[in-house]
mmCIF file of C-alpha atoms and ligand atoms in Angstrom:
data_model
loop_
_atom_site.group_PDB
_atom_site.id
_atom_site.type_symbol
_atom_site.label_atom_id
_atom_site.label_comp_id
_atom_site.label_asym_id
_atom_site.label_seq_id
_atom_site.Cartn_x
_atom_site.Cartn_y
_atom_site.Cartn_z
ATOM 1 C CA UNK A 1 21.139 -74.585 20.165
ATOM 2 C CA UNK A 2 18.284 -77.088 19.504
ATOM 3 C CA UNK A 3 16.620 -77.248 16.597
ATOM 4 C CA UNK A 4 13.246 -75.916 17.859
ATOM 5 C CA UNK A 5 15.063 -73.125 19.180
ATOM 6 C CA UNK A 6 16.553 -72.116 15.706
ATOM 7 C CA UNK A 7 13.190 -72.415 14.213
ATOM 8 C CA UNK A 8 12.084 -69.898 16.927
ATOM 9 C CA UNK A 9 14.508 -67.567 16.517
ATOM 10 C CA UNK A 10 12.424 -67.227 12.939
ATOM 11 C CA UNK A 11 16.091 -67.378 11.555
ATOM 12 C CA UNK A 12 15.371 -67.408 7.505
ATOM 13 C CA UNK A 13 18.468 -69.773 6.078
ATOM 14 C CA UNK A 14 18.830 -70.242 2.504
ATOM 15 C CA UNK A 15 21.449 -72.940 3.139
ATOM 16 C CA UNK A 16 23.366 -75.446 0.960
ATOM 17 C CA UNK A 17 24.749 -78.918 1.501
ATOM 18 C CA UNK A 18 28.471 -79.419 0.062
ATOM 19 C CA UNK A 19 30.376 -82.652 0.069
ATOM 20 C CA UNK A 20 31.193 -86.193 -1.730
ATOM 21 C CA UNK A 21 28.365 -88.412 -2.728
ATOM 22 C CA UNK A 22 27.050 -90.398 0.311
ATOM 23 C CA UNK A 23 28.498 -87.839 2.679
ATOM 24 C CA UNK A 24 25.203 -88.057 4.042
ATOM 25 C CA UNK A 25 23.531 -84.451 2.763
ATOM 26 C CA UNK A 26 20.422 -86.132 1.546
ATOM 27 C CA UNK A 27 19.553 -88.203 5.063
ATOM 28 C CA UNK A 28 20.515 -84.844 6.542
ATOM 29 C CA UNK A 29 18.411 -82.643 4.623
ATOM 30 C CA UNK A 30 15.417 -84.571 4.871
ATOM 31 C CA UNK A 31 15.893 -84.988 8.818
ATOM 32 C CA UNK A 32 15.728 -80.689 8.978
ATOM 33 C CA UNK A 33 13.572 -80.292 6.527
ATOM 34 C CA UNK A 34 10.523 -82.501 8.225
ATOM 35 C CA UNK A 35 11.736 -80.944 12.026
ATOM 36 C CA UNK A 36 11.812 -77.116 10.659
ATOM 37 C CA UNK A 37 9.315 -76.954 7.961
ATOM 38 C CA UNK A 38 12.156 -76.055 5.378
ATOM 39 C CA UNK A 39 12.027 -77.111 1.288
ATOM 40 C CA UNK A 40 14.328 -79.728 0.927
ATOM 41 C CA UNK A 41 15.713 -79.040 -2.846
ATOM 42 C CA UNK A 42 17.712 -81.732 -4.221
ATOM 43 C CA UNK A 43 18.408 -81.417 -7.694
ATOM 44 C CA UNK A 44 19.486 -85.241 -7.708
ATOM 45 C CA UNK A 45 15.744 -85.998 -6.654
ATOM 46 C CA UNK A 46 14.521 -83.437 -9.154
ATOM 47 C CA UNK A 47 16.365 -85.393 -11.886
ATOM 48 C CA UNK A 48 15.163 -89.086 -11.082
ATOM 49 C CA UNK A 49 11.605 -87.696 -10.690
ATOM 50 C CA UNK A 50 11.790 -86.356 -14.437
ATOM 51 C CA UNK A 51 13.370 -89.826 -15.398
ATOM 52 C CA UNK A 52 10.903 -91.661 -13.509
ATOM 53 C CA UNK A 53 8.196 -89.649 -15.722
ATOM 54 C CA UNK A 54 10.269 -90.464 -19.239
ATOM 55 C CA UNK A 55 10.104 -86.462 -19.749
ATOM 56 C CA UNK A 56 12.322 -85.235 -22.728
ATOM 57 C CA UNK A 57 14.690 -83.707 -20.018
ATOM 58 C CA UNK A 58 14.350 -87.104 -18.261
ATOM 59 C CA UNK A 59 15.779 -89.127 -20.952
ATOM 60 C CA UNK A 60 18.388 -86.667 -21.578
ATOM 61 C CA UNK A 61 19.688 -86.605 -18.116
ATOM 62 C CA UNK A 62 19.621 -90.682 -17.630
ATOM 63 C CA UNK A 63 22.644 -90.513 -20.913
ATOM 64 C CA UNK A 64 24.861 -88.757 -17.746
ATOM 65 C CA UNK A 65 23.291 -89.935 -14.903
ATOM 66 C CA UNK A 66 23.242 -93.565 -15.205
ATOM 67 C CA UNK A 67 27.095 -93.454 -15.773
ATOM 68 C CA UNK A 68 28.094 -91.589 -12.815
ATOM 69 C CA UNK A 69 28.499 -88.164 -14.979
ATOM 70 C CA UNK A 70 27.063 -84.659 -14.082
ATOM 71 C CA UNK A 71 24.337 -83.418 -16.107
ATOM 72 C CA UNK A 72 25.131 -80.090 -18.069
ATOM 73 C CA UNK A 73 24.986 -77.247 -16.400
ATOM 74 C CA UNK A 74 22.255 -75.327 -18.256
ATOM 75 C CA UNK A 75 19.632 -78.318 -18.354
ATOM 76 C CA UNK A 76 20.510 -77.978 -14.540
ATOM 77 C CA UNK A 77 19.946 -74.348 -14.057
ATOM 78 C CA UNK A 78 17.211 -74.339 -16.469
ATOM 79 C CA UNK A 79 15.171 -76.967 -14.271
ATOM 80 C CA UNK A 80 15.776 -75.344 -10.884
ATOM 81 C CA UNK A 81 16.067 -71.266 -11.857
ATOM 82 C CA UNK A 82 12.460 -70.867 -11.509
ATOM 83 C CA UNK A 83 12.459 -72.843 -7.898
ATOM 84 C CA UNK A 84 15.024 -69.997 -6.854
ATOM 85 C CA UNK A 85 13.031 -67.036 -7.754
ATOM 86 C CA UNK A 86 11.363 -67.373 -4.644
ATOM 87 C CA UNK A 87 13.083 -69.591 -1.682
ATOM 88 C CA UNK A 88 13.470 -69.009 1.998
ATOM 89 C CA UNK A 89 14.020 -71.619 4.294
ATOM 90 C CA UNK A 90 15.769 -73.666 2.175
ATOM 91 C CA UNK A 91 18.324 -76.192 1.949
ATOM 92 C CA UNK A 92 19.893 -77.092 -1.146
ATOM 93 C CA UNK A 93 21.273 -80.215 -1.561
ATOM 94 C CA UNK A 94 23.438 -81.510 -4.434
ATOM 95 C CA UNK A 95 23.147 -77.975 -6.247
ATOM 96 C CA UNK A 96 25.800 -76.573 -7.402
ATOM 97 C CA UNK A 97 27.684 -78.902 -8.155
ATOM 98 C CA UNK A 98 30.205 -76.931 -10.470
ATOM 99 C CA UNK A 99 31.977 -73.765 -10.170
ATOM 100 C CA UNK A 100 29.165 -72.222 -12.852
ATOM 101 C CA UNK A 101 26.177 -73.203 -11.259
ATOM 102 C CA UNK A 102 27.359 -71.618 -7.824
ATOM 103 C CA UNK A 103 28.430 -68.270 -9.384
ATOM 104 C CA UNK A 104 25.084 -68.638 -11.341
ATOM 105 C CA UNK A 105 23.547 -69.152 -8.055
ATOM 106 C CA UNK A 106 24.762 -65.864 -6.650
ATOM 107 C CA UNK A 107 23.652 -64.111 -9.735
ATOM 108 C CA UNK A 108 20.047 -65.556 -8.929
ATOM 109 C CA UNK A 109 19.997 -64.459 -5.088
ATOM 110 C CA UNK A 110 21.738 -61.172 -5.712
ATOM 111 C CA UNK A 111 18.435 -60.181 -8.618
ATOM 112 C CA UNK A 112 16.207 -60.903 -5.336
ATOM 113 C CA UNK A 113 18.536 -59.273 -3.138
ATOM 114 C CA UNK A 114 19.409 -62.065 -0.591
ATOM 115 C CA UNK A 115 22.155 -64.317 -0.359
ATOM 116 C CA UNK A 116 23.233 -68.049 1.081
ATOM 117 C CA UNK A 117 23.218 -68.020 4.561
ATOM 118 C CA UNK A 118 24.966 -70.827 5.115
ATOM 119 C CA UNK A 119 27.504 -73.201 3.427
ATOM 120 C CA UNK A 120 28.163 -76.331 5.267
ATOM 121 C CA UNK A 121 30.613 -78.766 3.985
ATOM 122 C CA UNK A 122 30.337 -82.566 5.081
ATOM 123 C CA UNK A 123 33.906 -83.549 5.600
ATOM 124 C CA UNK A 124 34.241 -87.487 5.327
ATOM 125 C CA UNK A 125 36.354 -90.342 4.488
ATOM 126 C CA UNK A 126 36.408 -92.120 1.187
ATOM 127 C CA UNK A 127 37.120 -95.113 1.897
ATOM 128 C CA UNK A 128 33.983 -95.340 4.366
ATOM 129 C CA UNK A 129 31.540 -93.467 1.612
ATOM 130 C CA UNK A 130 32.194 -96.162 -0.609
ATOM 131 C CA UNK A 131 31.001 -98.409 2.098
ATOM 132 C CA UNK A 132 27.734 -95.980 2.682
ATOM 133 C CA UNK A 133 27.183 -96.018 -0.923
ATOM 134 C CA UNK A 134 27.404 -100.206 -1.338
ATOM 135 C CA UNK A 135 25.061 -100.362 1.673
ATOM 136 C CA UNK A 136 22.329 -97.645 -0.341
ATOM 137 C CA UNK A 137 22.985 -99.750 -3.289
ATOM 138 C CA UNK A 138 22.226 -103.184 -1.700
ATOM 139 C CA UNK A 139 18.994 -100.943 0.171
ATOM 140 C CA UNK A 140 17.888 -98.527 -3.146
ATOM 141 C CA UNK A 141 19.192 -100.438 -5.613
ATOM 142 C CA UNK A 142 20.651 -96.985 -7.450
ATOM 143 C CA UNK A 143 22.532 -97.553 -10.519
ATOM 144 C CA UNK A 144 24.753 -95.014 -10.043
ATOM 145 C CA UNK A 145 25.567 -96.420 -7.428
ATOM 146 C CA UNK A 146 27.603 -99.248 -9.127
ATOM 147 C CA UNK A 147 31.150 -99.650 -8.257
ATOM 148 C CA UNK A 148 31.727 -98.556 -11.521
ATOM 149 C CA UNK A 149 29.841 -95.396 -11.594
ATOM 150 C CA UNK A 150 30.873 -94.738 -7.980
ATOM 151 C CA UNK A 151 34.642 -94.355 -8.813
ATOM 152 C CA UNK A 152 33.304 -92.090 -11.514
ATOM 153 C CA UNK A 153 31.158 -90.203 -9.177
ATOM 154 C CA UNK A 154 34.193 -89.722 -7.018
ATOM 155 C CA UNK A 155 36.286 -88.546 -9.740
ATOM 156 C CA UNK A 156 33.826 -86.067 -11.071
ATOM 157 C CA UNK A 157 33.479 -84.809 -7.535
ATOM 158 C CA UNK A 158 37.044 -84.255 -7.230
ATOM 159 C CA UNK A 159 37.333 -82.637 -10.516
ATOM 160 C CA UNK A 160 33.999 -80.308 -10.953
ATOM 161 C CA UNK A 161 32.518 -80.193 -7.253
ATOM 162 C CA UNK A 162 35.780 -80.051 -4.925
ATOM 163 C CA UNK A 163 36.496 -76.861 -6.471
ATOM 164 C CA UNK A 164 33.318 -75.504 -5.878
ATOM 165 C CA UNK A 165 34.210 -75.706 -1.769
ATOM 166 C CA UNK A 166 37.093 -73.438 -2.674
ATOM 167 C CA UNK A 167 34.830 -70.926 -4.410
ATOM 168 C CA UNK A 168 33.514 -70.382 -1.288
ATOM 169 C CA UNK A 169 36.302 -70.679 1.250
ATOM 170 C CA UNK A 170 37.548 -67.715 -0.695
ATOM 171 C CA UNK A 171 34.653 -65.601 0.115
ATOM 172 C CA UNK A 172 34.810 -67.119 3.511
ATOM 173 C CA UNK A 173 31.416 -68.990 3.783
ATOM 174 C CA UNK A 174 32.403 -71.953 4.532
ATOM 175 C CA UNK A 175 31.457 -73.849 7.672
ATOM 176 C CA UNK A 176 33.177 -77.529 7.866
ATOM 177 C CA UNK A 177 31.816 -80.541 9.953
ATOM 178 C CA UNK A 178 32.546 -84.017 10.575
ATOM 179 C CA UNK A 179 30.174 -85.843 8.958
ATOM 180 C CA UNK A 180 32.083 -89.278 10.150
ATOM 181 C CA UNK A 181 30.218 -91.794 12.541
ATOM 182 C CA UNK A 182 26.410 -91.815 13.334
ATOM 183 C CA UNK A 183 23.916 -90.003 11.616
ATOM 184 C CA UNK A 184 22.605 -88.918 15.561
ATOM 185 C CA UNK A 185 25.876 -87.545 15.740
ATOM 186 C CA UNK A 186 26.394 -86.157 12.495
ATOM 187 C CA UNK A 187 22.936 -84.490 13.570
ATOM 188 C CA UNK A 188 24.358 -82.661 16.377
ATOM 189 C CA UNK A 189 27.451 -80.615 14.567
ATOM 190 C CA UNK A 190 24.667 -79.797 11.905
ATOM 191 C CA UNK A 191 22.970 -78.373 14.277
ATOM 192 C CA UNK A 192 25.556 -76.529 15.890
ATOM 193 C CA UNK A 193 26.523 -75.251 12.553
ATOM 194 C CA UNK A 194 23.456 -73.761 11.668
ATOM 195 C CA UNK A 195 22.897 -72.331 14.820
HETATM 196 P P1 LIG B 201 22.618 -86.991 -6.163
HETATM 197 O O1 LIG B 201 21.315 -87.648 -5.876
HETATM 198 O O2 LIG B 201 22.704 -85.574 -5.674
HETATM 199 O O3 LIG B 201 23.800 -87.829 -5.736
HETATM 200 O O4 LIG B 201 22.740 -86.864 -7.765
HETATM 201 C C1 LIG B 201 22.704 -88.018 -8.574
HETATM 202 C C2 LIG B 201 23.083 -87.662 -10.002
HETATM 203 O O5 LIG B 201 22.206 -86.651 -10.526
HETATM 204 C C3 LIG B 201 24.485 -87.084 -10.193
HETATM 205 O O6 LIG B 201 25.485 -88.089 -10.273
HETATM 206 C C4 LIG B 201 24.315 -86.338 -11.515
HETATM 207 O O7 LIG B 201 24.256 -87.227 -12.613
HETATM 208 C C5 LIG B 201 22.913 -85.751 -11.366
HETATM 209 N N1 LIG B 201 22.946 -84.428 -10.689
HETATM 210 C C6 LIG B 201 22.361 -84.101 -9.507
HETATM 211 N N2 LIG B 201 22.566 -82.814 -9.191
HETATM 212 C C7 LIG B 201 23.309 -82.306 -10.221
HETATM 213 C C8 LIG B 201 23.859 -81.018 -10.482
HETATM 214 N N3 LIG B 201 23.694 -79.991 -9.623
HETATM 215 N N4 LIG B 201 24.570 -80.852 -11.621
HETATM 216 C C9 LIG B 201 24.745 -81.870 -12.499
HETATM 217 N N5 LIG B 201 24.267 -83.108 -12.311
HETATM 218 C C10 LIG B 201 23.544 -83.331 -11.183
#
Protein backbone atom coordinates (compact mmCIF):
# COMPACT_ATOMS: atom_id res chain seq x y z
CA UNK A 1 0.00 0.00 0.00
CA UNK A 2 1.33 3.52 -0.85
CA UNK A 3 1.63 5.96 1.42
CA UNK A 4 -1.16 8.25 0.09
CA UNK A 5 -3.31 5.39 0.24
CA UNK A 6 -2.71 4.81 4.06
CA UNK A 7 -3.30 8.41 4.66
CA UNK A 8 -6.68 7.85 2.88
CA UNK A 9 -7.73 5.10 4.56
CA UNK A 10 -7.84 7.99 7.54
CA UNK A 11 -5.96 5.14 9.47
CA UNK A 12 -5.11 7.04 13.01
CA UNK A 13 -1.47 5.36 14.07
CA UNK A 14 0.05 6.27 17.23
CA UNK A 15 3.25 4.48 16.19
CA UNK A 16 6.78 4.14 17.65
CA UNK A 17 10.23 3.73 16.17
CA UNK A 18 12.46 0.94 18.03
CA UNK A 19 16.04 0.15 17.23
CA UNK A 20 19.97 0.99 17.76
CA UNK A 21 21.15 4.50 17.32
CA UNK A 22 21.60 5.33 13.58
CA UNK A 23 19.23 2.55 12.62
CA UNK A 24 17.82 5.18 10.66
CA UNK A 25 14.34 6.04 12.79
CA UNK A 26 14.99 9.72 12.70
CA UNK A 27 15.56 10.03 8.57
CA UNK A 28 12.54 7.73 8.62
CA UNK A 29 10.32 9.59 10.75
CA UNK A 30 10.84 12.78 9.25
CA UNK A 31 10.32 11.26 5.59
CA UNK A 32 6.40 10.11 6.96
CA UNK A 33 5.90 12.71 8.92
CA UNK A 34 6.26 15.59 5.98
CA UNK A 35 4.31 12.87 3.31
CA UNK A 36 1.31 12.11 5.95
CA UNK A 37 0.96 15.16 7.98
CA UNK A 38 1.92 13.12 11.21
CA UNK A 39 3.92 14.80 14.54
CA UNK A 40 7.20 13.58 14.38
CA UNK A 41 8.12 13.29 18.34
CA UNK A 42 11.63 12.68 19.01
CA UNK A 43 12.55 13.02 22.43
CA UNK A 44 16.35 13.16 21.28
CA UNK A 45 15.33 16.45 19.31
CA UNK A 46 13.28 17.58 22.28
CA UNK A 47 16.44 17.32 24.43
CA UNK A 48 19.05 19.23 22.13
CA UNK A 49 16.38 21.93 21.58
CA UNK A 50 16.27 22.53 25.52
CA UNK A 51 20.20 22.40 25.45
CA UNK A 52 20.39 24.58 22.59
CA UNK A 53 18.19 27.13 24.81
CA UNK A 54 20.63 26.57 28.12
CA UNK A 55 17.16 25.72 30.00
CA UNK A 56 17.71 24.27 33.59
CA UNK A 57 16.51 20.85 32.13
CA UNK A 58 18.92 21.60 29.24
CA UNK A 59 21.98 21.72 31.24
CA UNK A 60 20.94 18.84 33.21
CA UNK A 61 20.44 16.57 30.32
CA UNK A 62 23.90 17.67 28.40
CA UNK A 63 25.77 15.89 32.04
CA UNK A 64 24.19 12.40 30.22
CA UNK A 65 23.88 13.28 26.89
CA UNK A 66 27.16 14.47 25.85
CA UNK A 67 28.66 11.12 27.16
CA UNK A 68 26.58 8.77 25.33
CA UNK A 69 24.28 8.07 28.62
CA UNK A 70 20.39 8.08 28.78
CA UNK A 71 18.82 10.82 30.54
CA UNK A 72 16.69 9.74 33.68
CA UNK A 73 13.67 8.53 33.16
CA UNK A 74 11.44 11.02 35.01
CA UNK A 75 13.13 14.30 33.51
CA UNK A 76 12.13 12.23 30.32
CA UNK A 77 8.57 11.54 31.08
CA UNK A 78 8.19 14.76 32.75
CA UNK A 79 9.16 16.69 29.40
CA UNK A 80 7.04 14.63 27.01
CA UNK A 81 3.79 13.49 29.43
CA UNK A 82 1.99 16.53 28.55
CA UNK A 83 2.77 16.00 24.54
CA UNK A 84 0.93 12.53 25.11
CA UNK A 85 -2.21 13.75 26.61
CA UNK A 86 -3.37 14.40 23.33
CA UNK A 87 -1.56 12.58 20.16
CA UNK A 88 -2.92 10.92 17.09
CA UNK A 89 -1.02 10.48 14.16
CA UNK A 90 2.02 10.13 15.70
CA UNK A 91 5.28 8.62 15.50
CA UNK A 92 7.50 8.41 18.30
CA UNK A 93 10.90 8.19 17.83
CA UNK A 94 13.64 7.49 20.40
CA UNK A 95 10.88 7.29 23.27
CA UNK A 96 10.95 4.83 25.35
CA UNK A 97 13.92 4.03 25.56
CA UNK A 98 13.74 1.89 28.88
CA UNK A 99 11.52 -0.73 30.09
CA UNK A 100 9.82 2.20 32.54
CA UNK A 101 9.14 4.70 30.15
CA UNK A 102 7.25 2.11 27.82
CA UNK A 103 5.10 0.65 30.65
CA UNK A 104 4.70 4.39 31.66
CA UNK A 105 3.70 4.93 28.17
CA UNK A 106 0.86 2.44 28.31
CA UNK A 107 -0.28 3.89 31.54
CA UNK A 108 -0.57 7.33 29.58
CA UNK A 109 -2.60 5.87 26.46
CA UNK A 110 -4.69 3.53 28.55
CA UNK A 111 -6.03 7.13 30.92
CA UNK A 112 -7.11 8.35 27.23
CA UNK A 113 -8.27 5.09 26.27
CA UNK A 114 -6.15 4.33 23.11
CA UNK A 115 -3.19 2.42 22.62
CA UNK A 116 0.14 2.08 20.17
CA UNK A 117 -0.83 1.01 17.01
CA UNK A 118 2.16 0.07 15.83
CA UNK A 119 5.67 -1.02 17.01
CA UNK A 120 8.20 -1.28 14.33
CA UNK A 121 11.62 -2.40 15.10
CA UNK A 122 14.60 -1.38 12.68
CA UNK A 123 16.67 -4.49 12.55
CA UNK A 124 20.36 -3.57 11.45
CA UNK A 125 23.91 -4.40 11.60
CA UNK A 126 26.40 -2.92 13.98
CA UNK A 127 29.13 -2.92 12.40
CA UNK A 128 27.49 -0.77 9.45
CA UNK A 129 25.65 1.75 12.16
CA UNK A 130 28.89 2.62 13.35
CA UNK A 131 29.70 3.52 9.83
CA UNK A 132 26.16 5.60 9.54
CA UNK A 133 26.96 7.22 12.71
CA UNK A 134 30.87 8.36 11.62
CA UNK A 135 29.32 9.60 8.36
CA UNK A 136 26.43 11.91 10.65
CA UNK A 137 29.34 12.83 12.71
CA UNK A 138 31.67 14.02 9.87
CA UNK A 139 27.97 15.73 8.34
CA UNK A 140 26.30 17.05 12.02
CA UNK A 141 29.15 17.18 13.84
CA UNK A 142 27.13 15.43 17.04
CA UNK A 143 29.17 14.83 20.01
CA UNK A 144 27.62 11.94 20.92
CA UNK A 145 28.47 10.80 18.18
CA UNK A 146 32.20 10.30 19.11
CA UNK A 147 33.65 6.93 18.87
CA UNK A 148 33.78 7.09 22.35
CA UNK A 149 30.29 7.91 23.19
CA UNK A 150 29.12 5.67 20.33
CA UNK A 151 30.41 2.40 21.96
CA UNK A 152 28.63 3.79 24.98
CA UNK A 153 25.52 4.47 23.11
CA UNK A 154 25.65 0.92 21.90
CA UNK A 155 26.13 -0.48 25.21
CA UNK A 156 23.37 1.44 26.84
CA UNK A 157 21.17 0.30 24.00
CA UNK A 158 21.93 -3.19 24.62
CA UNK A 159 21.49 -2.91 28.25
CA UNK A 160 18.29 -0.42 28.84
CA UNK A 161 16.64 -0.25 25.22
CA UNK A 162 17.11 -3.97 23.78
CA UNK A 163 14.96 -5.06 26.48
CA UNK A 164 12.41 -2.76 25.80
CA UNK A 165 11.81 -4.77 22.16
CA UNK A 166 11.13 -7.77 24.36
CA UNK A 167 8.52 -5.91 26.41
CA UNK A 168 6.70 -5.83 23.50
CA UNK A 169 7.32 -9.06 21.62
CA UNK A 170 5.69 -10.44 24.70
CA UNK A 171 2.51 -8.68 24.16
CA UNK A 172 3.00 -9.43 20.55
CA UNK A 173 3.31 -5.90 18.96
CA UNK A 174 6.11 -6.16 17.41
CA UNK A 175 6.59 -5.72 13.67
CA UNK A 176 10.44 -6.27 12.51
CA UNK A 177 12.04 -4.81 9.25
CA UNK A 178 15.23 -4.66 7.58
CA UNK A 179 16.40 -1.48 7.94
CA UNK A 180 19.84 -2.58 5.98
CA UNK A 181 20.72 -0.90 2.53
CA UNK A 182 19.10 2.31 1.06
CA UNK A 183 17.02 4.58 2.79
CA UNK A 184 14.50 4.24 -0.67
CA UNK A 185 14.46 0.82 0.30
CA UNK A 186 14.30 0.95 3.86
CA UNK A 187 11.24 3.27 2.80
CA UNK A 188 9.39 0.59 1.18
CA UNK A 189 9.22 -2.25 4.17
CA UNK A 190 8.17 0.85 6.35
CA UNK A 191 5.63 1.25 4.37
CA UNK A 192 4.53 -2.13 4.06
CA UNK A 193 4.66 -2.35 7.75
CA UNK A 194 2.43 0.27 8.50
CA UNK A 195 0.10 -0.60 6.03
P1 LIG B 1 18.66 10.35 19.85
O1 LIG B 1 18.68 11.64 19.10
O2 LIG B 1 17.30 9.71 19.93
O3 LIG B 1 19.73 9.39 19.39
O4 LIG B 1 19.02 10.70 21.38
C1 LIG B 1 20.25 11.31 21.70
C2 LIG B 1 20.46 11.31 23.20
O5 LIG B 1 19.38 11.97 23.87
C3 LIG B 1 20.53 9.93 23.86
O6 LIG B 1 21.82 9.34 23.76
C4 LIG B 1 20.16 10.27 25.30
O7 LIG B 1 21.22 10.92 25.97
C5 LIG B 1 19.07 11.33 25.10
N1 LIG B 1 17.73 10.71 24.96
C6 LIG B 1 16.90 10.78 23.89
N2 LIG B 1 15.75 10.12 24.10
C7 LIG B 1 15.86 9.62 25.37
C8 LIG B 1 14.99 8.83 26.18
N3 LIG B 1 13.79 8.41 25.73
N4 LIG B 1 15.42 8.48 27.42
C9 LIG B 1 16.62 8.89 27.89
N5 LIG B 1 17.49 9.62 27.18
C10 LIG B 1 17.11 10.00 25.93
Amino acid sequence: MTLARIALKGLALRIVFLGPPGAGKGTQAAMLTDELGYQHLSTGDMIRDEMARGTELGQFAKTFYDKGNLVPDETVIDMIKFRLADIEDVILDGFPRTVVQAATLDDELSKIGVSLDRVIFFRVDVEELVERLEKRREIEGRVDDEPEAIRRRMDVYNRETAPVVDYYRDNDRVTEIDALGTIEGVRERLTEAIA
